[in-house]
PDB file of C-alpha atoms in Angstrom:
ATOM      1  CA  MET T   1     -49.650 -67.280-208.889  1.00  0.00           C
ATOM      2  CA  ALA T   2     -50.629 -64.415-210.782  1.00  0.00           C
ATOM      3  CA  LYS T   3     -54.010 -63.962-209.644  1.00  0.00           C
ATOM      4  CA  THR T   4     -56.088 -61.224-211.088  1.00  0.00           C
ATOM      5  CA  ARG T   5     -59.059 -59.998-209.429  1.00  0.00           C
ATOM      6  CA  MET T   6     -62.195 -59.928-211.547  1.00  0.00           C
ATOM      7  CA  VAL T   7     -65.100 -58.875-209.413  1.00  0.00           C
ATOM      8  CA  THR T   8     -66.339 -57.939-206.032  1.00  0.00           C
ATOM      9  CA  GLN T   9     -69.691 -58.598-204.618  1.00  0.00           C
ATOM     10  CA  PHE T  10     -71.456 -57.608-201.565  1.00  0.00           C
ATOM     11  CA  GLY T  11     -74.583 -59.079-199.949  1.00  0.00           C
ATOM     12  CA  MET T  12     -76.566 -58.997-196.324  1.00  0.00           C
ATOM     13  CA  GLY T  13     -77.873 -61.550-194.829  1.00  0.00           C
ATOM     14  CA  THR T  14     -80.306 -61.999-191.593  1.00  0.00           C
ATOM     15  CA  SER T  15     -81.265 -64.360-188.891  1.00  0.00           C
ATOM     16  CA  ILE T  16     -84.312 -62.752-187.419  1.00  0.00           C
ATOM     17  CA  ARG T  17     -85.808 -64.962-184.902  1.00  0.00           C
ATOM     18  CA  SER T  18     -83.594 -67.723-184.568  1.00  0.00           C
ATOM     19  CA  GLN T  19     -79.766 -66.171-184.070  1.00  0.00           C
ATOM     20  CA  ASP T  20     -78.578 -68.653-185.963  1.00  0.00           C
ATOM     21  CA  TYR T  21     -74.839 -66.904-187.604  1.00  0.00           C
ATOM     22  CA  THR T  22     -74.384 -69.607-189.908  1.00  0.00           C
ATOM     23  CA  GLU T  23     -77.790 -69.121-192.047  1.00  0.00           C
ATOM     24  CA  ALA T  24     -77.515 -65.379-191.419  1.00  0.00           C
ATOM     25  CA  ALA T  25     -74.233 -65.766-193.711  1.00  0.00           C
ATOM     26  CA  ALA T  26     -75.565 -68.080-196.171  1.00  0.00           C
ATOM     27  CA  ARG T  27     -78.030 -65.512-197.035  1.00  0.00           C
ATOM     28  CA  GLY T  28     -75.890 -62.952-197.691  1.00  0.00           C
ATOM     29  CA  ILE T  29     -73.887 -65.183-199.776  1.00  0.00           C
ATOM     30  CA  ARG T  30     -76.752 -66.220-201.745  1.00  0.00           C
ATOM     31  CA  ASP T  31     -77.974 -62.256-201.629  1.00  0.00           C
ATOM     32  CA  ALA T  32     -74.327 -61.114-203.115  1.00  0.00           C
ATOM     33  CA  LEU T  33     -74.839 -64.044-205.632  1.00  0.00           C
ATOM     34  CA  TRP T  34     -78.282 -62.863-206.581  1.00  0.00           C
ATOM     35  CA  HIS T  35     -77.576 -59.183-206.991  1.00  0.00           C
ATOM     36  CA  ASN T  36     -74.541 -59.475-208.666  1.00  0.00           C
ATOM     37  CA  SER T  37     -74.364 -62.370-210.675  1.00  0.00           C
ATOM     38  CA  LEU T  38     -71.816 -62.174-213.423  1.00  0.00           C
ATOM     39  CA  ASN T  39     -70.714 -64.658-215.951  1.00  0.00           C
ATOM     40  CA  VAL T  40     -67.034 -63.817-215.568  1.00  0.00           C
ATOM     41  CA  ALA T  41     -65.630 -66.966-216.542  1.00  0.00           C
ATOM     42  CA  ASP T  42     -67.646 -67.205-219.876  1.00  0.00           C
ATOM     43  CA  ALA T  43     -67.106 -63.262-220.376  1.00  0.00           C
ATOM     44  CA  PHE T  44     -63.069 -64.469-220.327  1.00  0.00           C
ATOM     45  CA  GLY T  45     -63.063 -67.762-221.719  1.00  0.00           C
ATOM     46  CA  PHE T  46     -62.046 -69.392-218.562  1.00  0.00           C
ATOM     47  CA  PRO T  47     -63.638 -72.903-216.990  1.00  0.00           C
ATOM     48  CA  LYS T  48     -66.259 -72.142-213.942  1.00  0.00           C
ATOM     49  CA  GLU T  49     -64.037 -74.303-212.097  1.00  0.00           C
ATOM     50  CA  ALA T  50     -61.246 -72.246-212.268  1.00  0.00           C
ATOM     51  CA  MET T  51     -62.702 -69.260-210.512  1.00  0.00           C
ATOM     52  CA  LEU T  52     -60.906 -68.617-207.223  1.00  0.00           C
ATOM     53  CA  ILE T  53     -63.709 -67.565-205.007  1.00  0.00           C
ATOM     54  CA  GLU T  54     -62.768 -65.724-201.982  1.00  0.00           C
ATOM     55  CA  VAL T  55     -65.808 -64.924-198.913  1.00  0.00           C
ATOM     56  CA  GLU T  56     -65.169 -62.796-196.321  1.00  0.00           C
ATOM     57  CA  ILE T  57     -67.709 -62.675-193.805  1.00  0.00           C
ATOM     58  CA  GLY T  58     -68.758 -60.264-190.786  1.00  0.00           C
ATOM     59  CA  VAL T  59     -70.683 -61.087-187.826  1.00  0.00           C
ATOM     60  CA  GLN T  60     -70.641 -60.172-184.171  1.00  0.00           C
ATOM     61  CA  GLN T  61     -69.764 -63.495-183.508  1.00  0.00           C
ATOM     62  CA  PRO T  62     -67.729 -65.481-185.766  1.00  0.00           C
ATOM     63  CA  ASP T  63     -67.177 -68.429-183.431  1.00  0.00           C
ATOM     64  CA  LYS T  64     -70.846 -69.496-184.417  1.00  0.00           C
ATOM     65  CA  VAL T  65     -70.251 -69.569-188.345  1.00  0.00           C
ATOM     66  CA  ASP T  66     -69.950 -73.106-189.826  1.00  0.00           C
ATOM     67  CA  SER T  67     -67.327 -72.446-192.258  1.00  0.00           C
ATOM     68  CA  ASP T  68     -67.523 -75.747-193.885  1.00  0.00           C
ATOM     69  CA  ALA T  69     -71.654 -75.340-194.437  1.00  0.00           C
ATOM     70  CA  LEU T  70     -71.354 -72.566-196.506  1.00  0.00           C
ATOM     71  CA  LEU T  71     -68.683 -74.113-198.984  1.00  0.00           C
ATOM     72  CA  GLY T  72     -71.832 -75.933-200.244  1.00  0.00           C
ATOM     73  CA  ILE T  73     -73.756 -72.766-201.509  1.00  0.00           C
ATOM     74  CA  PHE T  74     -70.958 -72.435-204.594  1.00  0.00           C
ATOM     75  CA  PRO T  75     -71.790 -74.658-207.841  1.00  0.00           C
ATOM     76  CA  TYR T  76     -68.581 -74.146-208.976  1.00  0.00           C
ATOM     77  CA  GLY T  77     -65.279 -72.748-208.316  1.00  0.00           C
ATOM     78  CA  GLN T  78     -62.791 -72.865-205.374  1.00  0.00           C
ATOM     79  CA  PRO T  79     -64.186 -71.199-202.758  1.00  0.00           C
ATOM     80  CA  SER T  80     -62.646 -70.323-199.269  1.00  0.00           C
ATOM     81  CA  VAL T  81     -64.858 -68.184-196.464  1.00  0.00           C
ATOM     82  CA  ARG T  82     -63.007 -66.126-193.663  1.00  0.00           C
ATOM     83  CA  VAL T  83     -65.358 -64.960-191.102  1.00  0.00           C
ATOM     84  CA  VAL T  84     -64.264 -62.013-189.244  1.00  0.00           C
ATOM     85  CA  ASN T  85     -65.773 -59.508-186.711  1.00  0.00           C
ATOM     86  CA  GLY T  86     -68.112 -57.260-187.961  1.00  0.00           C
ATOM     87  CA  GLY T  87     -72.181 -57.409-188.892  1.00  0.00           C
ATOM     88  CA  LEU T  88     -74.669 -56.598-186.577  1.00  0.00           C
ATOM     89  CA  ASP T  89     -76.569 -57.741-183.461  1.00  0.00           C
ATOM     90  CA  VAL T  90     -79.980 -55.618-182.908  1.00  0.00           C
ATOM     91  CA  ALA T  91     -81.380 -56.412-179.688  1.00  0.00           C
ATOM     92  CA  LYS T  92     -84.881 -57.171-180.137  1.00  0.00           C
ATOM     93  CA  PRO T  93     -87.367 -54.647-177.659  1.00  0.00           C
ATOM     94  CA  ASP T  94     -88.776 -57.650-175.779  1.00  0.00           C
ATOM     95  CA  GLY T  95     -85.599 -58.425-174.683  1.00  0.00           C
ATOM     96  CA  SER T  96     -85.855 -62.001-176.243  1.00  0.00           C
ATOM     97  CA  GLY T  97     -82.696 -61.950-177.704  1.00  0.00           C
ATOM     98  CA  VAL T  98     -81.109 -60.466-180.877  1.00  0.00           C
ATOM     99  CA  SER T  99     -81.724 -60.533-184.727  1.00  0.00           C
ATOM    100  CA  VAL T 100     -78.543 -61.327-186.458  1.00  0.00           C
ATOM    101  CA  ILE T 101     -77.078 -59.256-189.519  1.00  0.00           C
ATOM    102  CA  ALA T 102     -73.997 -60.536-191.421  1.00  0.00           C
ATOM    103  CA  ASN T 103     -72.297 -58.687-194.598  1.00  0.00           C
ATOM    104  CA  VAL T 104     -70.463 -60.649-197.433  1.00  0.00           C
ATOM    105  CA  ALA T 105     -68.223 -59.703-199.696  1.00  0.00           C
ATOM    106  CA  ILE T 106     -67.035 -61.881-202.555  1.00  0.00           C
ATOM    107  CA  ILE T 107     -63.810 -61.480-204.964  1.00  0.00           C
ATOM    108  CA  VAL T 108     -64.051 -63.521-207.875  1.00  0.00           C
ATOM    109  CA  SER T 109     -60.186 -64.229-209.487  1.00  0.00           C
ATOM    110  CA  PHE T 110     -58.603 -66.046-211.585  1.00  0.00           C
ATOM    111  CA  ASP T 111     -54.991 -67.531-211.819  1.00  0.00           C
ATOM    112  CA  MET T 112     -54.227 -66.274-215.151  1.00  0.00           C
ATOM    113  CA  VAL T 113     -51.244 -68.304-215.531  1.00  0.00           C
ATOM    114  CA  ALA T 114     -53.063 -71.856-214.558  1.00  0.00           C
ATOM    115  CA  THR T 115     -55.671 -70.994-216.899  1.00  0.00           C
ATOM    116  CA  GLY T 116     -53.541 -70.299-220.252  1.00  0.00           C
ATOM    117  CA  ALA T 117     -54.370 -66.759-220.307  1.00  0.00           C
ATOM    118  CA  GLU T 118     -51.800 -63.721-221.632  1.00  0.00           C
ATOM    119  CA  LYS T 119     -51.392 -60.095-221.804  1.00  0.00           C
ATOM    120  CA  THR T 120     -51.428 -58.790-225.240  1.00  0.00           C
ATOM    121  CA  ALA T 121     -49.159 -55.980-226.150  1.00  0.00           C
ATOM    122  CA  SER T 122     -51.760 -53.509-225.173  1.00  0.00           C
ATOM    123  CA  GLY T 123     -52.224 -55.137-221.872  1.00  0.00           C
ATOM    124  CA  GLN T 124     -55.580 -56.692-222.547  1.00  0.00           C
ATOM    125  CA  VAL T 125     -55.973 -60.023-221.512  1.00  0.00           C
ATOM    126  CA  ALA T 126     -56.273 -62.572-224.215  1.00  0.00           C
ATOM    127  CA  GLY T 127     -56.276 -66.247-224.391  1.00  0.00           C
ATOM    128  CA  GLY T 128     -58.132 -67.940-222.019  1.00  0.00           C
ATOM    129  CA  GLN T 129     -59.454 -71.552-222.881  1.00  0.00           C
ATOM    130  CA  SER T 130     -62.151 -72.289-224.768  1.00  0.00           C
TER     131      SER T 130
END
C-alpha cells in the first residue's frame, strides 16, 4: 500500500463527573474534528470513503475505553482506533474520584494506488478520482 499521510489533527476530551473514559475519548475525537476540520478528500479529488483514519487515544486506563463505540463518530472514511496509556486523571479535591482527560491524535491518509492518484514529474500528486 502506498499510503500518504495528508493531515494530523489533535483534540482533548474530558469526563469531569462520571469518570467515563469512552465519553472523554469521544469528546476528544469531536474536539479534533471540530477544531481542525479539513476537507482533505475534496481538496485532492478523492472519495471521502477512501480516507484512512488512524485514531490514537491516550487515557490513564485504556482498558476502560470501548473502541468500537467510537467508530460511529466518523461519518465516512475507514477509521481504526488504538488506545494507549496517556492522558490524565485529576483527583477531585473532595476525594470522590477523578476527572478524566483524554488526548487524541487523528491521522488522515489515503492509499494513493487504490485512489488512482499518481505523481507527476514535479512530484505533485495528480489524478485523484473526480
